[in-house]
PDB file of C-alpha atoms in Angstrom:
ATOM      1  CA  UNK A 241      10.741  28.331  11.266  1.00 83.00           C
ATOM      2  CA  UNK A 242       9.705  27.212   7.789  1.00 95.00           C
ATOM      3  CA  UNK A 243       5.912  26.260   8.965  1.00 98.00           C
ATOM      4  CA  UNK A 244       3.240  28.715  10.302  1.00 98.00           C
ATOM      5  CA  UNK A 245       0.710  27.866  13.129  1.00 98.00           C
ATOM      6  CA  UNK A 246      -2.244  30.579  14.102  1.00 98.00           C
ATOM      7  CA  UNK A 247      -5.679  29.296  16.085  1.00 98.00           C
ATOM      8  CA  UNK A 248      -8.515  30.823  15.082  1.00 98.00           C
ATOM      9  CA  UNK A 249     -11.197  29.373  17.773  1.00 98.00           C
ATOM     10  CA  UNK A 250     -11.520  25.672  16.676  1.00 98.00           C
ATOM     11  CA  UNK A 251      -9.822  26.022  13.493  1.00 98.00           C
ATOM     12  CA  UNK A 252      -6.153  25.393  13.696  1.00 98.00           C
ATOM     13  CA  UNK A 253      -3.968  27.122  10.458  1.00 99.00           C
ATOM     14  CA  UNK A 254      -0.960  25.461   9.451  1.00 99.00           C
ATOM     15  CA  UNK A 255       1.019  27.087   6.494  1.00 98.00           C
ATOM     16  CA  UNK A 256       4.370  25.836   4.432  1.00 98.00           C
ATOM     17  CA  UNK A 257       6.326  29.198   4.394  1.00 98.00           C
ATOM     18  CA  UNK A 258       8.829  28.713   2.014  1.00 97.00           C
ATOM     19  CA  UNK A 259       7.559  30.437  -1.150  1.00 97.00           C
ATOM     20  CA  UNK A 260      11.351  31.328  -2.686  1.00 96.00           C
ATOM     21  CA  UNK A 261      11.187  27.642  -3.289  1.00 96.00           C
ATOM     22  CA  UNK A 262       7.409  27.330  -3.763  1.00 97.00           C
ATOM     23  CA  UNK A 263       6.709  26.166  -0.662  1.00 98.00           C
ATOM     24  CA  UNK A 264       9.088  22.712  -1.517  1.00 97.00           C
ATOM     25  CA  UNK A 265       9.494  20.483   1.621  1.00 97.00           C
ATOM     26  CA  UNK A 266      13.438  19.977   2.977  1.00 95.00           C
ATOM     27  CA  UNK A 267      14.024  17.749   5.533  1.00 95.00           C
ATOM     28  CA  UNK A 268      13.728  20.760   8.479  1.00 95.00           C
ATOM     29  CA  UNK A 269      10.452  21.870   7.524  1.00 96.00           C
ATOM     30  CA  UNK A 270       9.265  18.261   6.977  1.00 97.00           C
ATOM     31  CA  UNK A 271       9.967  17.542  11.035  1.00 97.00           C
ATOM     32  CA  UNK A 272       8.075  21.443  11.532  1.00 98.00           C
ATOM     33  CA  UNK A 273       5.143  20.313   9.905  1.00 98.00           C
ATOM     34  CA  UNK A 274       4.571  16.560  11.275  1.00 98.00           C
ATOM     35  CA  UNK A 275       4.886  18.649  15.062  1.00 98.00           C
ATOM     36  CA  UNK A 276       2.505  21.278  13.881  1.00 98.00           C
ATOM     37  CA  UNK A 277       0.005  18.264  13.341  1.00 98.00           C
ATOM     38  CA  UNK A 278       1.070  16.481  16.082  1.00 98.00           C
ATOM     39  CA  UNK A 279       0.127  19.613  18.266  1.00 98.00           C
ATOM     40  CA  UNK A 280      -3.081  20.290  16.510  1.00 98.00           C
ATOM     41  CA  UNK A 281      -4.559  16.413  17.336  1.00 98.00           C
ATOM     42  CA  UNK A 282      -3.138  16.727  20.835  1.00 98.00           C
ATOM     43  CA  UNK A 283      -4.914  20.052  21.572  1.00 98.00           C
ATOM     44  CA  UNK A 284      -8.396  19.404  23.023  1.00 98.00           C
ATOM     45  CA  UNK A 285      -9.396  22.299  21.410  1.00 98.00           C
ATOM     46  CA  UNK A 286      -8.957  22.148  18.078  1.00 98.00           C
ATOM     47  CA  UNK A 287     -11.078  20.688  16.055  1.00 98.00           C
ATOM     48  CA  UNK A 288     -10.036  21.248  12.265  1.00 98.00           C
ATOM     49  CA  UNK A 289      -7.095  21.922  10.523  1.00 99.00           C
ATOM     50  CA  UNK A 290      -6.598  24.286   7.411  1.00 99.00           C
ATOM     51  CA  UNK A 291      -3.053  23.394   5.650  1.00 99.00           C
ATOM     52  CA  UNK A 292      -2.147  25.968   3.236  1.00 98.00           C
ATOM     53  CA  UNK A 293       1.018  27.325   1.127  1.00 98.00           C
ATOM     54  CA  UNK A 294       2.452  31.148   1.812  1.00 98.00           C
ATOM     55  CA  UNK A 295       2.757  32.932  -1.841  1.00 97.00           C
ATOM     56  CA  UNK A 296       1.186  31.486  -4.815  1.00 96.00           C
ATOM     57  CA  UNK A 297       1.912  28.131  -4.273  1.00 98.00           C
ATOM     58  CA  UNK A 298       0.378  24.895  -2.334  1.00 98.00           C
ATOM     59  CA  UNK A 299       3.924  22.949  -2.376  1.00 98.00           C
ATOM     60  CA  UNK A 300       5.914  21.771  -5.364  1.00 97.00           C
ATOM     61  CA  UNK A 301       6.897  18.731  -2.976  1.00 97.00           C
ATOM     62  CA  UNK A 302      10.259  17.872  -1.800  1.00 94.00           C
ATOM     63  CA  UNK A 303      13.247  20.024  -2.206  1.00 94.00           C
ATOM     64  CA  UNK A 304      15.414  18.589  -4.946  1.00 87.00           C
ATOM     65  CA  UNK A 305      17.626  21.297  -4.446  1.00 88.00           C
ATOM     66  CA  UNK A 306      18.662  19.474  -0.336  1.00 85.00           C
ATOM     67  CA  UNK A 307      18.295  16.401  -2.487  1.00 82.00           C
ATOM     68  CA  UNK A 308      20.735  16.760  -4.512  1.00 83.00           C
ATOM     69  CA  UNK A 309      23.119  18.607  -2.241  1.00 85.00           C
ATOM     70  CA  UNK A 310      22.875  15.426   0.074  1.00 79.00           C
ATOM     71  CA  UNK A 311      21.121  17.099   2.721  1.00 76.00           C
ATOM     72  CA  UNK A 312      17.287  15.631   1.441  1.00 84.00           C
ATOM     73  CA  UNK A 313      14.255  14.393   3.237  1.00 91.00           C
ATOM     74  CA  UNK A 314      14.351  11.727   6.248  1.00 90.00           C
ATOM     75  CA  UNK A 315      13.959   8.784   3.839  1.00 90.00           C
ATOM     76  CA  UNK A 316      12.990   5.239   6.315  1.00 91.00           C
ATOM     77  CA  UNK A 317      10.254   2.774   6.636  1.00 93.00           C
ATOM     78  CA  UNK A 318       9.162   3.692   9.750  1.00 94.00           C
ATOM     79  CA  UNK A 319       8.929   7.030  11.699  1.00 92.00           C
ATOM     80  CA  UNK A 320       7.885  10.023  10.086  1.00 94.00           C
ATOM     81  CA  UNK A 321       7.345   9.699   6.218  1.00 95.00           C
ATOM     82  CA  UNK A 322       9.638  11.984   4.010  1.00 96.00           C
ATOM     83  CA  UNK A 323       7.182  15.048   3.771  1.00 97.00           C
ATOM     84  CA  UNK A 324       6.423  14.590   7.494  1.00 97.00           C
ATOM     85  CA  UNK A 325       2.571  13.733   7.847  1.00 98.00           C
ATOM     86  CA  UNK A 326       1.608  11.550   4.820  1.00 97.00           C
ATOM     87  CA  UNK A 327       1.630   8.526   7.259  1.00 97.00           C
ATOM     88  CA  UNK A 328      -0.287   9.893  10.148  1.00 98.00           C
ATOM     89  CA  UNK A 329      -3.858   9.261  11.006  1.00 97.00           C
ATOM     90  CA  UNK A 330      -4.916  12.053  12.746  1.00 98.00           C
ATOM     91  CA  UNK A 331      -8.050  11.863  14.688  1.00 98.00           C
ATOM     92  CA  UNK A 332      -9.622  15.281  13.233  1.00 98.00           C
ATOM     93  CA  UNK A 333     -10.114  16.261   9.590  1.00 98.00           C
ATOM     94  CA  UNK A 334      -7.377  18.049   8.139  1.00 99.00           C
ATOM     95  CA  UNK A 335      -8.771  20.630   4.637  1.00 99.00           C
ATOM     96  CA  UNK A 336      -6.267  21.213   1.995  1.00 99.00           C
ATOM     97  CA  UNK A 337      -6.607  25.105   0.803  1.00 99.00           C
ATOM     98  CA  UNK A 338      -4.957  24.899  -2.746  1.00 98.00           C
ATOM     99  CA  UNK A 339      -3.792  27.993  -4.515  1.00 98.00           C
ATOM    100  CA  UNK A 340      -1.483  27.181  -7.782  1.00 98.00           C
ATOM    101  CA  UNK A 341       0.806  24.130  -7.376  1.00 98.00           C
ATOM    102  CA  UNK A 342       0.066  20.971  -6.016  1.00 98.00           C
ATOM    103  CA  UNK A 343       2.499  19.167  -7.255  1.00 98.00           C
ATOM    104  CA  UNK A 344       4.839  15.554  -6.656  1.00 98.00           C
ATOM    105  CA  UNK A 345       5.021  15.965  -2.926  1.00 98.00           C
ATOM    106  CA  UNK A 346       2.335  18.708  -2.870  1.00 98.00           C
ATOM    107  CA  UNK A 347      -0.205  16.535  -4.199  1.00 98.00           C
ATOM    108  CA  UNK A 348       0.876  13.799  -1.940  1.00 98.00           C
ATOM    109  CA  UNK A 349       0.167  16.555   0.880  1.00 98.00           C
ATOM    110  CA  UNK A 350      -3.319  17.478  -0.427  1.00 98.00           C
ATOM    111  CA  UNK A 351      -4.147  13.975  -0.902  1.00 98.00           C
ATOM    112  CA  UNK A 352      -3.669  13.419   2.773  1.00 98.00           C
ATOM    113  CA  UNK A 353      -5.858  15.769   3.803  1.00 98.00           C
ATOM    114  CA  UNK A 354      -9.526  14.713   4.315  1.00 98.00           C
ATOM    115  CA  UNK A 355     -10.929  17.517   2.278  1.00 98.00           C
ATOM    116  CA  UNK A 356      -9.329  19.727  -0.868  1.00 99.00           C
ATOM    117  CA  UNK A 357     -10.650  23.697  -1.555  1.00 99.00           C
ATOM    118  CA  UNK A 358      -9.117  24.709  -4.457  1.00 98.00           C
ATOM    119  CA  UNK A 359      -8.974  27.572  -6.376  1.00 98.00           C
ATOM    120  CA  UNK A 360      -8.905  28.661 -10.241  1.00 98.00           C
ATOM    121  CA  UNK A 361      -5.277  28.881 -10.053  1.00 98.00           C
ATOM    122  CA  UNK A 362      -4.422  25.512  -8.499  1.00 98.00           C
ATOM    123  CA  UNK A 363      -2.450  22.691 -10.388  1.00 98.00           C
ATOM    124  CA  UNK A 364      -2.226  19.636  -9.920  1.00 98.00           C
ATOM    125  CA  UNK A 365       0.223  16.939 -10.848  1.00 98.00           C
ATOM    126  CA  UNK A 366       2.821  13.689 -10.262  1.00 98.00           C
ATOM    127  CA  UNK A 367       5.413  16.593 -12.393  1.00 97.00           C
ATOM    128  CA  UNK A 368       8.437  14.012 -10.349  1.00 96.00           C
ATOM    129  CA  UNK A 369       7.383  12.096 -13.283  1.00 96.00           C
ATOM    130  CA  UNK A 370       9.863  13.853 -14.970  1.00 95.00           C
ATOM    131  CA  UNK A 371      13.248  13.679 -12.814  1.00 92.00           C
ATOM    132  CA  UNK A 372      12.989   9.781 -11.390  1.00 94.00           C
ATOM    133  CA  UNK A 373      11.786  10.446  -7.899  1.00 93.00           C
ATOM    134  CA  UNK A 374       9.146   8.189  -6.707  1.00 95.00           C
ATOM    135  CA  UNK A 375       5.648   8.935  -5.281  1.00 97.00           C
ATOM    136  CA  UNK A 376       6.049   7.875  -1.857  1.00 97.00           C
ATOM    137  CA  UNK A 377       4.372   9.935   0.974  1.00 98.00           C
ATOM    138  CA  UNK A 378       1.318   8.112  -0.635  1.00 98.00           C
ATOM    139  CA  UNK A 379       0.197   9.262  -3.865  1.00 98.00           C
ATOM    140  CA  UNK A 380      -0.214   5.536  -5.552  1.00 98.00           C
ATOM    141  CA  UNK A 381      -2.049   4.600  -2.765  1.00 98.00           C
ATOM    142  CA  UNK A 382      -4.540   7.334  -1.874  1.00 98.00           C
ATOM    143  CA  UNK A 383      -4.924   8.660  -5.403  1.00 98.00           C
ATOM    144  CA  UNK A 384      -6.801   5.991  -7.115  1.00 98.00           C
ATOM    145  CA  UNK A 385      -8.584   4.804  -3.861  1.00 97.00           C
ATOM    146  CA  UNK A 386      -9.771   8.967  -4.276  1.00 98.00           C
ATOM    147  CA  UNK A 387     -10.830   8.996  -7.467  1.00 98.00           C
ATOM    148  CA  UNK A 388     -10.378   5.802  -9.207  1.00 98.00           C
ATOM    149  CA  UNK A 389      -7.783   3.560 -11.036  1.00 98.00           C
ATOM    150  CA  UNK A 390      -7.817   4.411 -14.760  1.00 98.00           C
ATOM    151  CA  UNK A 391      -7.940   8.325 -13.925  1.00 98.00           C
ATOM    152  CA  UNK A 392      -5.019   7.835 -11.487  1.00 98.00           C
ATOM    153  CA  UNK A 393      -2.669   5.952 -13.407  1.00 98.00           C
ATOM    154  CA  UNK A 394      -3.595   8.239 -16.101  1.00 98.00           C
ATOM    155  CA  UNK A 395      -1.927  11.234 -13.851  1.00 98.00           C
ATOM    156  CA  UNK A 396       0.693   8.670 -12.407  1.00 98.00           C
ATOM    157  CA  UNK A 397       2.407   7.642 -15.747  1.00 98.00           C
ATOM    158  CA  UNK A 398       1.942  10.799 -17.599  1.00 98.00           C
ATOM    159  CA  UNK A 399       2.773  13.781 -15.003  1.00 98.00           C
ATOM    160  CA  UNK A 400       0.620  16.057 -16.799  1.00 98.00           C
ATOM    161  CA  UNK A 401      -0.571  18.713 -15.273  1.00 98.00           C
ATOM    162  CA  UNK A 402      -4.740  18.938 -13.659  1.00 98.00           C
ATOM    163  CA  UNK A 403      -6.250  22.102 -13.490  1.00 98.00           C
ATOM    164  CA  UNK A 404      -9.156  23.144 -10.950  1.00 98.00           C
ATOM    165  CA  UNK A 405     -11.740  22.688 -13.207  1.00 98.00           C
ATOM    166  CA  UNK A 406     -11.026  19.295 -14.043  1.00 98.00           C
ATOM    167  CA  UNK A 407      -9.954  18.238 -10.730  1.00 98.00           C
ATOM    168  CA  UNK A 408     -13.302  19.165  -9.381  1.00 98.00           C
ATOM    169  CA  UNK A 409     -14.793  17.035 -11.889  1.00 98.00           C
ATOM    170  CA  UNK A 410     -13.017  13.884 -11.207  1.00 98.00           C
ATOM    171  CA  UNK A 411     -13.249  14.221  -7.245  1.00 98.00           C
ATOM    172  CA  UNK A 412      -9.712  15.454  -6.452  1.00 98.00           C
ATOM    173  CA  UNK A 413     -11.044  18.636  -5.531  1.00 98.00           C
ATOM    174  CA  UNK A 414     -13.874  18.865  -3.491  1.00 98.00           C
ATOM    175  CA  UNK A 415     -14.816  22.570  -3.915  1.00 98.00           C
ATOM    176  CA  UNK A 416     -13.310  24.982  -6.843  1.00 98.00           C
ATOM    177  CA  UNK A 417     -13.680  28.672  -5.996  1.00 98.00           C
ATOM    178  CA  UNK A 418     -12.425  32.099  -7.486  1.00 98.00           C
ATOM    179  CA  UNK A 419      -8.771  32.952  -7.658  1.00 98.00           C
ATOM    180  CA  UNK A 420      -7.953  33.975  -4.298  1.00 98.00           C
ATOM    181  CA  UNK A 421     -10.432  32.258  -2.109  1.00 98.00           C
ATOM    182  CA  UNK A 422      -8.889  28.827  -1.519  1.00 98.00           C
ATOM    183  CA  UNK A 423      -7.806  29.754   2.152  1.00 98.00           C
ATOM    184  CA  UNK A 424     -11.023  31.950   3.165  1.00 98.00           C
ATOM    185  CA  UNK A 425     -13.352  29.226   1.642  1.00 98.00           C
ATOM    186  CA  UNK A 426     -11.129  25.764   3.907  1.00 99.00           C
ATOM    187  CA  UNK A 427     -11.515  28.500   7.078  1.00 98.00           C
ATOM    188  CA  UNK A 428     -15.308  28.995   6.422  1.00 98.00           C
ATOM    189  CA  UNK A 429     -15.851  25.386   5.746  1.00 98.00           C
ATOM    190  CA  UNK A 430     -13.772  24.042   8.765  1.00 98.00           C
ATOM    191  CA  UNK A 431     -15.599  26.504  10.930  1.00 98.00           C
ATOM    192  CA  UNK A 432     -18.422  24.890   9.878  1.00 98.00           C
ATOM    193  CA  UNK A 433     -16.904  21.275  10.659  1.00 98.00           C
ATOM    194  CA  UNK A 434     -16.036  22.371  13.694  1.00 98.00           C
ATOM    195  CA  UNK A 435     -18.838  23.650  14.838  1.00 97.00           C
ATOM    196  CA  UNK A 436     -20.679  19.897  14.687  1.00 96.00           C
ATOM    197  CA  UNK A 437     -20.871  17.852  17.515  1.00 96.00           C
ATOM    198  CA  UNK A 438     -16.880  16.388  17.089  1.00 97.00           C
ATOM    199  CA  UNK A 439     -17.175  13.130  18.564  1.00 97.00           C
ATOM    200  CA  UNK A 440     -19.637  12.078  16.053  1.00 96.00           C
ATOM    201  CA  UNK A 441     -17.941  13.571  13.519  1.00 97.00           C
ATOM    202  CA  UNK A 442     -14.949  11.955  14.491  1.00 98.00           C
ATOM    203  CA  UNK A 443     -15.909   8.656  14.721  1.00 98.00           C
ATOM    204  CA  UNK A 444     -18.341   8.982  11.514  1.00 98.00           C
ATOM    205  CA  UNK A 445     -14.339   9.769   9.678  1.00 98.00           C
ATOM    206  CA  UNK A 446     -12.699   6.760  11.371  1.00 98.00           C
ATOM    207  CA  UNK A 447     -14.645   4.441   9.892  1.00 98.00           C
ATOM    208  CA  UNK A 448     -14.586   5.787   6.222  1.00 98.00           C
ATOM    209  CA  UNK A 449     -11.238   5.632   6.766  1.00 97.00           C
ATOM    210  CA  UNK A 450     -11.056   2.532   8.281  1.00 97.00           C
ATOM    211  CA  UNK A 451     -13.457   0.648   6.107  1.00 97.00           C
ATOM    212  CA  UNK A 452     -11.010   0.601   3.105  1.00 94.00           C
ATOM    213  CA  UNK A 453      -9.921  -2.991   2.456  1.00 94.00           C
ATOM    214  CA  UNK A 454     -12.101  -4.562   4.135  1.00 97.00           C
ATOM    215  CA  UNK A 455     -14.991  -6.638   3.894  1.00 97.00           C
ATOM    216  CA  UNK A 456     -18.831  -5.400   4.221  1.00 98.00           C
ATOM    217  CA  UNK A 457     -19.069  -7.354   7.382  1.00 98.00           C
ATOM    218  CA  UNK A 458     -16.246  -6.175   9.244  1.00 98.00           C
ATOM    219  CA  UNK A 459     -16.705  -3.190   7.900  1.00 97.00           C
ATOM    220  CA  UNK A 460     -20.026  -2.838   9.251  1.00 98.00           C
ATOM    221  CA  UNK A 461     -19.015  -4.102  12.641  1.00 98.00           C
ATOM    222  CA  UNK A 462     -16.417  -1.306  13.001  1.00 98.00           C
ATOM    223  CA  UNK A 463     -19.054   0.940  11.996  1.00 98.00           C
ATOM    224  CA  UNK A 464     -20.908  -0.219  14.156  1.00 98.00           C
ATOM    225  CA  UNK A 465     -18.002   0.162  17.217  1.00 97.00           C
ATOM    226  CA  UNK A 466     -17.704   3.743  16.157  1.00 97.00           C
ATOM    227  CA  UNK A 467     -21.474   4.490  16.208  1.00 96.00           C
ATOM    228  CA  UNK A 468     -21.898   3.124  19.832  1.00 96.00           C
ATOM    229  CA  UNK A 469     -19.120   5.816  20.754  1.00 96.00           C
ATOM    230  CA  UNK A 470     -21.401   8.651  19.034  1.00 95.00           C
ATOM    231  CA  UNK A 471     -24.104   7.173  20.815  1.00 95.00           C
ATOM    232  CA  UNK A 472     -23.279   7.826  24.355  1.00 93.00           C
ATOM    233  CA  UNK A 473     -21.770  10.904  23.748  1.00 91.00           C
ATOM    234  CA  UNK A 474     -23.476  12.908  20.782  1.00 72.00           C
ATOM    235  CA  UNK A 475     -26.813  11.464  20.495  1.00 68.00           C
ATOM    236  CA  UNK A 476     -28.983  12.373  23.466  1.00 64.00           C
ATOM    237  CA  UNK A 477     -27.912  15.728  23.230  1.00 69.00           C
ATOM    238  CA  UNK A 478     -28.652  16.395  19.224  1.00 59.00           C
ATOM    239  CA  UNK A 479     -32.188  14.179  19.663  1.00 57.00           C
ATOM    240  CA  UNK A 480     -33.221  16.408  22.711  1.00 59.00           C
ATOM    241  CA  UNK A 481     -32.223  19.810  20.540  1.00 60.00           C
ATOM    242  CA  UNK A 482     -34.619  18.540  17.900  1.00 58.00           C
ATOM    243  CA  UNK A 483     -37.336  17.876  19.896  1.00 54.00           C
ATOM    244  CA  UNK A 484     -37.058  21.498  21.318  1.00 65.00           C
ATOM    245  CA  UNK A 485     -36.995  22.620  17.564  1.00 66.00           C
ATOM    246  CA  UNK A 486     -33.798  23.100  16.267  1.00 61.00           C
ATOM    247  CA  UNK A 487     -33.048  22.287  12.339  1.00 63.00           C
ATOM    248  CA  UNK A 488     -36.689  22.335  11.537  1.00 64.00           C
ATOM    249  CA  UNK A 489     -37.902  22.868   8.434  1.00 59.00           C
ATOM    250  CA  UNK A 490     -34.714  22.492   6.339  1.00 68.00           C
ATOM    251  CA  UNK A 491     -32.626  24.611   8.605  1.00 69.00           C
ATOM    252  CA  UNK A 492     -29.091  22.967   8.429  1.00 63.00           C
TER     253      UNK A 492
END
C-alpha cells in the first residue's frame, strides 16, 4: 500500500507514502488514494479529511520515472483523473497539510483540497514546466479561480518555485506555520471543522463551490436551495443553544 488511512474521531488522515520518490504519484497509488477518498465521503462519520505527504515532502506529482518506463498514470477523459481525486467533488472539506514540495501534480493535489496549512518549508510550483508534461488534474483551472489570473499565469508559464511566505500572501496558502507543524496545525483545524454542525457546513461549501460560473441570480437561488437544507436540519438546534447562552459574549 502506497497511501495511509488512520481515523482520529471525525478527522479522517490520508497520507502519500512514497517518500524514496517524494511522495510522486504512479498509477497504483493514484487508484489507493481516489478509494481512500471515496471511503472517507462514504463514511457517515467522518467529517474532515487531512491529506498529507510521509517524509519531507507534500508530492512532487506524477511519477515520471512509470512515465517513462510506460507503466504511467491512468490518462482518459472520464473516470478517475490521472492523480486519482483532482476530479471529485467530495461532499466534506478535504485540508492540504504541506511540508516542502508541492509541486506539478502536488500542487494540483493541494489545490484540490478546500483548505492549504503550510509550513516554512513548503514549496510550491508548476516545476513540469520544465520537462513538457501538462497541468491536468486541474491546476489551470483551480489556480487562477484561487488566487487570480495574472499571479497564476505568472506561476503557470514560469515554473518558478513559491515559498510559504509568499504563498500565504497571495491566498494559496491559507495558514503558514513553523517548520514542522503543517500536519498538527490541518488536524487541529479540521477538528475544529468538524466539530460544527456538518450539514450546514456542508451545504454552506456546496454552494461556494457551486456558484463559480454562474450568474448572481442563479447563484443566489442555489444558495438559496442549500440554505433551506441547513434550515431544517441545523438551525433550530444552533438558535435554541443561543438562547440558552452558548457563544455569548464573543465566545466562538
Amino acid at each position: 500500500m502506497t497511501i495511509t488511512v488512520e481515523q482520529h474521531a471525525a478527522v479522517t488522515a490520508i497520507g502519500i507514502d512514497r517518500p524514496q520518490v517524494r511522495n510522486a504519484v504512479d498509477r497504483v497509488t493514484a487508484g489507493e488514494l481516489a478509494e481512500a477518498f471515496r471511503a472517507f465521503d462514504a463514511d457517515p462519520e467522518a467529517a474532515v479529511a487531512v491529506l498529507y505527504g510521509h517524509g519531507e515532502a507534500f508530492c512532487a506529482g506524477a511519477d515520471l520515472k512509470a512515465v517513462a518506463n510506460g507503466s504511467g498514470n491512468r490518462v482518459a477523459p472520464d473516470g478517475d483523473a490521472p492523480l486519482g481525486v483532482s476530479r471529485m467533488r467530495l461532499g466534506k472539506p478535504v485540508i492540504a497539510a504541506v511540508s516542502g514540495h508541492a509541486v506539478a501534480g502536488g500542487l494540483e493535489l493541494a489545490l484540490w483540497a478546500d483548505l492549504r496549512v503550510a509550513d516554512e518549508t513548503a514549496v510550491f510550483g508548476v516545476f513540469c514546466r520544465r520537462w513538457g508534461v501538462p497541468l491536468i488534474d486541474g491546476g489551470t483551472v483551480r489556480l487562477p479561480r484561487l488566487i487570480g489570473a495574472s499571479v497564476a499565469m505568472d506561476m503557470i508559464l514560469t515554473g518558478r518555485p513559491v515559498g510559504a511566505e509568499e504563498a500565504g500572501r497571495i491566498g494559496l496558502a491559507n495558514r503558514v506555520v513553523p517548520q514542522g507543524q503543517a500536519y498538527s496545525a490541518a488536524m487541529e483545524l479540521a477538528a475544529n471543522l468538524a466539530a460544527f454542525p456538518q450539514t450546514c457546513l456542508r451545504q454552506d461549501r456546496l454552494s461556494a463551490l457551486e456558484q463559480e460560473g454562474l450568474d448572481e441570480r442563479t447563484a443566489l437561488t442555489g444558495e438559496f436551495a442549500h440554505g433551506m437544507v441547513s434550515l431544517a436540519a441545523d438551525s433550530l438546534d444552533g438558535a435554541s443553544r443561543f438562547a440558552e447562552g452558548a457563544g455569548r459574549h464573543g465566545r466562538f
